[in-house]
CSV table of C-alpha atoms and ligand atoms in Angstrom, one decimal:
chain,number,residue,atom,x,y,z
A,1,MET,CA,-3.0,-14.2,8.4
A,2,SER,CA,-6.6,-14.4,8.1
A,3,LYS,CA,-8.7,-15.7,4.8
A,4,ARG,CA,-7.8,-12.5,2.9
A,5,THR,CA,-5.4,-13.1,0.0
A,6,PRO,CA,-2.1,-11.3,1.1
A,7,LEU,CA,-0.9,-8.7,-1.0
A,8,ILE,CA,2.8,-7.8,-1.2
A,9,ALA,CA,3.0,-4.4,-3.1
A,10,GLY,CA,6.5,-3.0,-4.0
A,11,ASN,CA,6.9,0.8,-4.2
A,12,TRP,CA,10.0,1.5,-6.2
A,13,LYS,CA,9.9,5.4,-5.3
A,14,MET,CA,12.2,7.4,-7.8
A,15,ASN,CA,14.1,4.6,-8.7
A,16,LYS,CA,14.7,2.5,-11.7
A,17,THR,CA,14.5,3.5,-15.1
A,18,ALA,CA,12.2,2.0,-17.6
A,19,THR,CA,15.3,-0.6,-18.4
A,20,GLU,CA,16.2,-1.2,-15.2
A,21,GLY,CA,12.5,-1.9,-13.8
A,22,VAL,CA,12.3,-4.4,-16.8
A,23,GLU,CA,15.4,-6.3,-15.5
A,24,LEU,CA,14.3,-6.3,-12.0
A,25,VAL,CA,10.8,-8.0,-13.3
A,26,LYS,CA,12.5,-10.4,-15.7
A,27,ALA,CA,14.0,-11.8,-12.2
A,28,LEU,CA,10.6,-11.4,-9.9
A,29,ALA,CA,8.7,-13.5,-13.0
A,30,ALA,CA,10.8,-16.0,-13.2
A,31,ALA,CA,11.0,-16.6,-9.0
A,32,VAL,CA,7.4,-15.7,-8.3
A,33,GLY,CA,5.5,-15.1,-11.4
A,34,ILE,CA,3.4,-17.7,-11.3
A,35,GLU,CA,2.5,-17.4,-7.5
A,36,SER,CA,-1.1,-17.8,-7.3
A,37,SER,CA,-1.7,-18.0,-3.2
A,38,VAL,CA,-0.6,-14.2,-2.8
A,39,ASN,CA,-1.1,-11.0,-4.9
A,40,VAL,CA,2.0,-9.2,-5.6
A,41,VAL,CA,1.8,-5.5,-7.2
A,42,LEU,CA,4.8,-3.6,-8.6
A,43,CYS,CA,4.6,0.5,-8.5
A,44,PRO,CA,7.3,1.6,-10.5
A,45,PRO,CA,7.8,5.2,-11.3
A,46,PHE,CA,5.2,6.7,-14.2
A,47,THR,CA,8.1,6.6,-16.8
A,48,ALA,CA,8.5,2.7,-16.3
A,49,LEU,CA,4.8,1.7,-16.0
A,50,SER,CA,4.5,1.1,-19.6
A,51,ALA,CA,7.4,-1.1,-20.1
A,52,VAL,CA,6.7,-2.8,-16.9
A,53,GLY,CA,3.2,-3.5,-17.7
A,54,ALA,CA,4.8,-5.3,-21.0
A,55,ALA,CA,7.1,-7.0,-18.8
A,56,ILE,CA,4.5,-8.7,-16.5
A,57,GLU,CA,2.3,-9.6,-19.3
A,58,GLY,CA,1.5,-13.7,-18.7
A,59,THR,CA,2.4,-13.2,-15.2
A,60,HIS,CA,0.5,-13.1,-12.0
A,61,LEU,CA,2.2,-10.0,-11.2
A,62,GLY,CA,0.1,-6.9,-10.8
A,63,LEU,CA,0.5,-3.3,-11.7
A,64,GLY,CA,0.4,-0.2,-9.5
A,65,ALA,CA,1.0,3.6,-9.4
A,66,GLN,CA,2.4,5.7,-6.6
A,67,ASN,CA,0.2,8.5,-7.1
A,68,MET,CA,-2.4,10.2,-9.4
A,69,HIS,CA,-4.3,13.4,-9.6
A,70,ASP,CA,-8.2,13.3,-8.4
A,71,LYS,CA,-9.0,15.6,-11.4
A,72,THR,CA,-10.1,13.5,-14.7
A,73,SER,CA,-8.1,16.2,-17.1
A,74,GLY,CA,-7.4,19.6,-17.4
A,75,ALA,CA,-4.5,22.1,-16.6
A,76,PHE,CA,-2.3,20.2,-13.7
A,77,THR,CA,1.1,20.5,-15.0
A,78,GLY,CA,3.1,17.3,-14.2
A,79,GLU,CA,0.2,15.3,-13.2
A,80,ILE,CA,-1.3,12.0,-14.5
A,81,SER,CA,-5.0,11.0,-13.9
A,82,ALA,CA,-6.6,7.8,-13.1
A,83,SER,CA,-7.9,7.2,-16.8
A,84,MET,CA,-4.1,7.5,-17.9
A,85,LEU,CA,-3.2,5.0,-15.6
A,86,ARG,CA,-6.1,2.6,-16.7
A,87,ASP,CA,-5.1,3.0,-20.0
A,88,LEU,CA,-1.7,1.7,-19.1
A,89,HIS,CA,-3.8,-1.2,-17.3
A,90,VAL,CA,-2.8,-0.3,-13.7
A,91,THR,CA,-5.1,-1.7,-11.4
A,92,HIS,CA,-3.6,-0.1,-8.2
A,93,VAL,CA,-2.5,3.2,-6.9
A,94,ILE,CA,-0.6,4.4,-4.0
A,95,ILE,CA,-2.3,7.3,-2.0
A,96,GLY,CA,-1.2,9.8,0.7
A,97,HIS,CA,2.2,8.2,1.0
A,98,SER,CA,4.1,9.8,4.0
A,99,GLU,CA,6.4,11.2,1.7
A,100,ARG,CA,3.7,13.0,-0.4
A,101,ARG,CA,2.3,14.1,2.9
A,102,SER,CA,5.6,15.6,4.4
A,103,ILE,CA,7.6,16.5,1.1
A,104,PHE,CA,4.8,17.7,-0.9
A,105,GLY,CA,2.2,19.1,1.5
A,106,GLU,CA,-0.5,16.6,0.5
A,107,ASP,CA,-3.4,16.5,3.2
A,108,ASP,CA,-6.1,14.5,4.4
A,109,ALA,CA,-8.6,16.1,1.9
A,110,PHE,CA,-6.7,15.7,-1.3
A,111,ALA,CA,-5.7,12.2,-0.2
A,112,ASN,CA,-9.6,11.9,0.1
A,113,ARG,CA,-10.4,13.3,-3.3
A,114,LYS,CA,-8.0,11.1,-4.8
A,115,VAL,CA,-9.5,7.7,-3.2
A,116,LEU,CA,-13.0,8.8,-4.5
A,117,ALA,CA,-11.6,9.4,-8.2
A,118,SER,CA,-9.5,6.2,-8.3
A,119,LEU,CA,-12.6,4.3,-7.1
A,120,ALA,CA,-14.9,5.9,-9.6
A,121,SER,CA,-12.1,4.7,-12.5
A,122,SER,CA,-12.3,1.2,-10.7
A,123,LEU,CA,-8.4,1.4,-9.6
A,124,LYS,CA,-7.8,0.1,-6.1
A,125,PRO,CA,-6.5,2.7,-3.7
A,126,ILE,CA,-3.8,1.6,-1.2
A,127,LEU,CA,-4.4,4.6,1.3
A,128,CYS,CA,-1.2,5.4,3.3
A,129,VAL,CA,-1.5,6.4,6.9
A,130,GLY,CA,0.6,6.3,9.9
A,131,GLU,CA,2.1,8.7,12.7
A,132,LEU,CA,5.3,10.6,13.0
A,133,LEU,CA,7.6,9.5,15.9
A,134,SER,CA,6.6,12.6,18.0
A,135,GLU,CA,3.1,11.6,17.6
A,136,ARG,CA,3.5,8.3,18.7
A,137,GLU,CA,5.9,9.4,21.8
A,138,ALA,CA,2.9,11.8,22.7
A,139,ASN,CA,0.4,8.9,22.6
A,140,GLN,CA,-1.2,10.1,19.6
A,141,THR,CA,-1.1,6.9,17.2
A,142,MET,CA,-4.4,6.1,17.5
A,143,GLU,CA,-5.8,9.7,17.4
A,144,VAL,CA,-3.9,10.4,14.1
A,145,VAL,CA,-4.7,7.0,12.3
A,146,ARG,CA,-8.4,7.9,13.2
A,147,ARG,CA,-8.3,11.4,11.4
A,148,GLN,CA,-6.5,10.1,8.5
A,149,ILE,CA,-8.7,7.1,8.0
A,150,GLU,CA,-12.3,9.0,8.8
A,151,LEU,CA,-11.4,11.9,6.6
A,152,GLY,CA,-9.3,9.7,3.9
A,153,LEU,CA,-12.4,7.6,3.6
A,154,ALA,CA,-15.2,10.0,3.8
A,155,GLY,CA,-18.0,9.6,1.4
A,156,VAL,CA,-16.6,6.3,0.2
A,157,PRO,CA,-19.7,4.3,-1.3
A,158,ALA,CA,-20.3,1.1,0.9
A,159,ALA,CA,-20.6,-0.8,-2.6
A,160,LYS,CA,-16.9,0.0,-3.6
A,161,ALA,CA,-15.6,-0.4,0.0
A,162,GLU,CA,-14.0,-4.1,-0.9
A,163,SER,CA,-11.5,-2.2,-3.3
A,164,LEU,CA,-10.0,-0.6,-0.7
A,165,ILE,CA,-6.8,-1.2,0.8
A,166,ILE,CA,-5.2,0.5,3.7
A,167,ALA,CA,-1.4,0.6,4.4
A,168,TYR,CA,-0.4,1.1,8.1
A,169,GLU,CA,3.0,2.7,7.7
A,170,PRO,CA,4.3,4.1,10.9
A,171,VAL,CA,6.6,7.4,9.3
A,172,TRP,CA,9.4,6.6,12.0
A,173,ALA,CA,9.6,3.2,10.5
A,174,ILE,CA,9.9,4.2,6.9
A,175,GLY,CA,13.6,4.0,5.1
A,176,THR,CA,14.8,3.8,8.5
A,177,GLY,CA,15.5,0.0,9.2
A,178,LYS,CA,13.4,0.4,12.4
A,179,THR,CA,10.5,-1.2,12.4
A,180,ALA,CA,7.3,-1.7,14.7
A,181,THR,CA,6.9,-4.9,16.5
A,182,PRO,CA,4.6,-7.3,15.3
A,183,ALA,CA,2.4,-6.4,18.6
A,184,MET,CA,2.6,-2.8,18.1
A,185,ALA,CA,1.5,-3.2,14.4
A,186,GLN,CA,-1.1,-5.6,15.1
A,187,GLU,CA,-2.6,-3.3,17.3
A,188,VAL,CA,-2.9,-0.5,15.2
A,189,HIS,CA,-4.3,-2.5,12.4
A,190,ALA,CA,-7.2,-4.0,14.8
A,191,PHE,CA,-7.9,-0.5,15.3
A,192,ILE,CA,-8.0,0.6,11.7
A,193,ARG,CA,-10.5,-2.7,11.1
A,194,LYS,CA,-12.4,-1.5,14.0
A,195,LEU,CA,-12.8,2.2,12.3
A,196,LEU,CA,-13.7,0.4,8.9
A,197,ALA,CA,-16.5,-1.5,10.7
A,198,GLN,CA,-18.0,1.5,12.1
A,199,GLN,CA,-17.9,2.8,8.8
A,200,PHE,CA,-18.9,-0.1,6.5
A,201,GLY,CA,-19.8,-2.9,8.6
A,202,PRO,CA,-17.9,-5.8,10.3
A,203,GLU,CA,-18.6,-8.0,7.3
A,204,THR,CA,-17.1,-5.7,4.8
A,205,ALA,CA,-14.4,-4.6,6.9
A,206,ALA,CA,-13.4,-8.2,7.3
A,207,ARG,CA,-12.5,-8.4,3.8
A,208,ILE,CA,-10.3,-5.0,3.2
A,209,LEU,CA,-6.9,-5.2,3.1
A,210,ILE,CA,-4.6,-3.9,5.8
A,211,LEU,CA,-1.2,-3.9,4.8
A,212,TYR,CA,2.0,-3.0,6.9
A,213,GLY,CA,4.9,-0.9,5.7
A,214,GLY,CA,8.0,0.3,7.4
A,215,SER,CA,11.5,-1.0,6.5
A,216,MET,CA,9.5,-4.6,6.3
A,217,LYS,CA,12.5,-7.0,5.4
A,218,PRO,CA,13.1,-10.5,5.1
A,219,ASP,CA,14.1,-10.9,8.7
A,220,ASN,CA,11.1,-9.3,10.0
A,221,ALA,CA,8.4,-10.3,7.5
A,222,ASP,CA,7.4,-13.6,9.0
A,223,ALA,CA,6.6,-12.3,12.4
A,224,LEU,CA,4.5,-9.5,10.9
A,225,LEU,CA,2.6,-11.7,8.7
A,226,ALA,CA,1.7,-13.8,11.2
A,227,GLU,CA,-0.4,-11.3,12.7
A,228,HIS,CA,-4.0,-11.8,12.5
A,229,ASP,CA,-4.8,-8.3,10.9
A,230,ILE,CA,-1.9,-8.1,9.1
A,231,ASP,CA,-2.6,-8.9,5.4
A,232,GLY,CA,0.5,-8.1,3.5
A,233,GLY,CA,3.1,-5.1,3.1
A,234,LEU,CA,4.0,-2.2,1.3
A,235,ILE,CA,7.6,-2.5,0.8
A,236,GLY,CA,10.0,0.4,-0.4
A,237,GLY,CA,13.9,-0.4,0.0
A,238,ALA,CA,13.4,-4.2,0.0
A,239,SER,CA,11.4,-4.1,-3.2
A,240,LEU,CA,14.2,-2.8,-5.2
A,241,GLU,CA,16.3,-5.7,-5.3
A,242,ALA,CA,15.1,-9.5,-6.5
A,243,LYS,CA,16.2,-11.4,-3.7
A,244,SER,CA,14.6,-9.3,-0.9
A,245,PHE,CA,11.3,-9.1,-2.7
A,246,VAL,CA,11.5,-12.6,-3.7
A,247,ASP,CA,12.0,-13.5,-0.1
A,248,LEU,CA,9.0,-11.4,0.8
A,249,VAL,CA,6.7,-12.6,-1.6
A,250,ARG,CA,8.0,-16.3,-0.3
A,251,SER,CA,7.2,-15.3,3.8
A,252,ALA,CA,3.7,-14.3,2.5
A,253,VAL,CA,3.0,-17.7,0.7
A,254,LYS,CA,4.2,-19.2,3.9
A,255,SER,CA,2.1,-17.1,6.0
A,256,VAL,CA,-1.1,-18.5,4.1
A,257,THR,CA,-0.2,-22.3,4.4
A,258,ARG,CA,0.7,-21.8,7.9
B,301,PEP,C1,7.1,2.7,1.9
B,301,PEP,O1,7.8,3.7,1.3
B,301,PEP,O2,6.3,2.6,1.7
B,301,PEP,C2,8.3,2.2,3.0
B,301,PEP,C3,7.4,1.1,3.5
B,301,PEP,O3,9.4,2.2,2.7
B,301,PEP,P1,10.6,1.1,3.4
B,301,PEP,O4,10.3,-0.3,3.1
B,301,PEP,O5,12.0,1.3,2.7
B,301,PEP,O6,10.7,1.4,4.9
């Protein structure tokens, strides 16, 4: 782990009502709510943002959304804009998650428009990238990640680059219990940082957080977080229960002091 402050972000996906979310937040707040050596962001469904936002008040826990639209307003039934998120005190937004890409057909160009719109509204985008199993087996991991980073970050102003967060999430590891080895993940994270350095310069690239996501659990987190370019985690399944999520936050705290 480097001098970057680690971030542990919980992606609740389509899980938890507002009431259930508040219950979970109470347990998290009691255990790690005043932890300040790492950042923790909860990304509930849109319907729970307001209640979770109220429940984290006075704690060090942050609020993120799982998606947004790039337009500011208009005839986009079912969609949510950056300003709507900002109005609920959301600070982070997941963009280009593999489930958005594979289930809802979202492409790199759409992810890019959302990244630009989120930055314009002072939201921190967590841009997800990662290869399919077939792409890894065909030795195309770096090519896929390069495309997703270059297209996803096209036109990002250098002055805003430090607000970017990248999540490397090998698709074959998401929700499968399979995880990239620390060495495999570090290799891709280092490659991503090289791409960021090409676009924004090495000093800026050194300050951008690159999270790992894909079946990160308490029993594999220490080893992943020990890698130089792994700055935290985007956590799906293990973010839904207080104990596993708290353990992950504690792993990140340990990685800072190691
Ligand atoms: C995710 O969906 O971003 C994710 C990493 O899920 P899981 O931790 O369940 O693999």
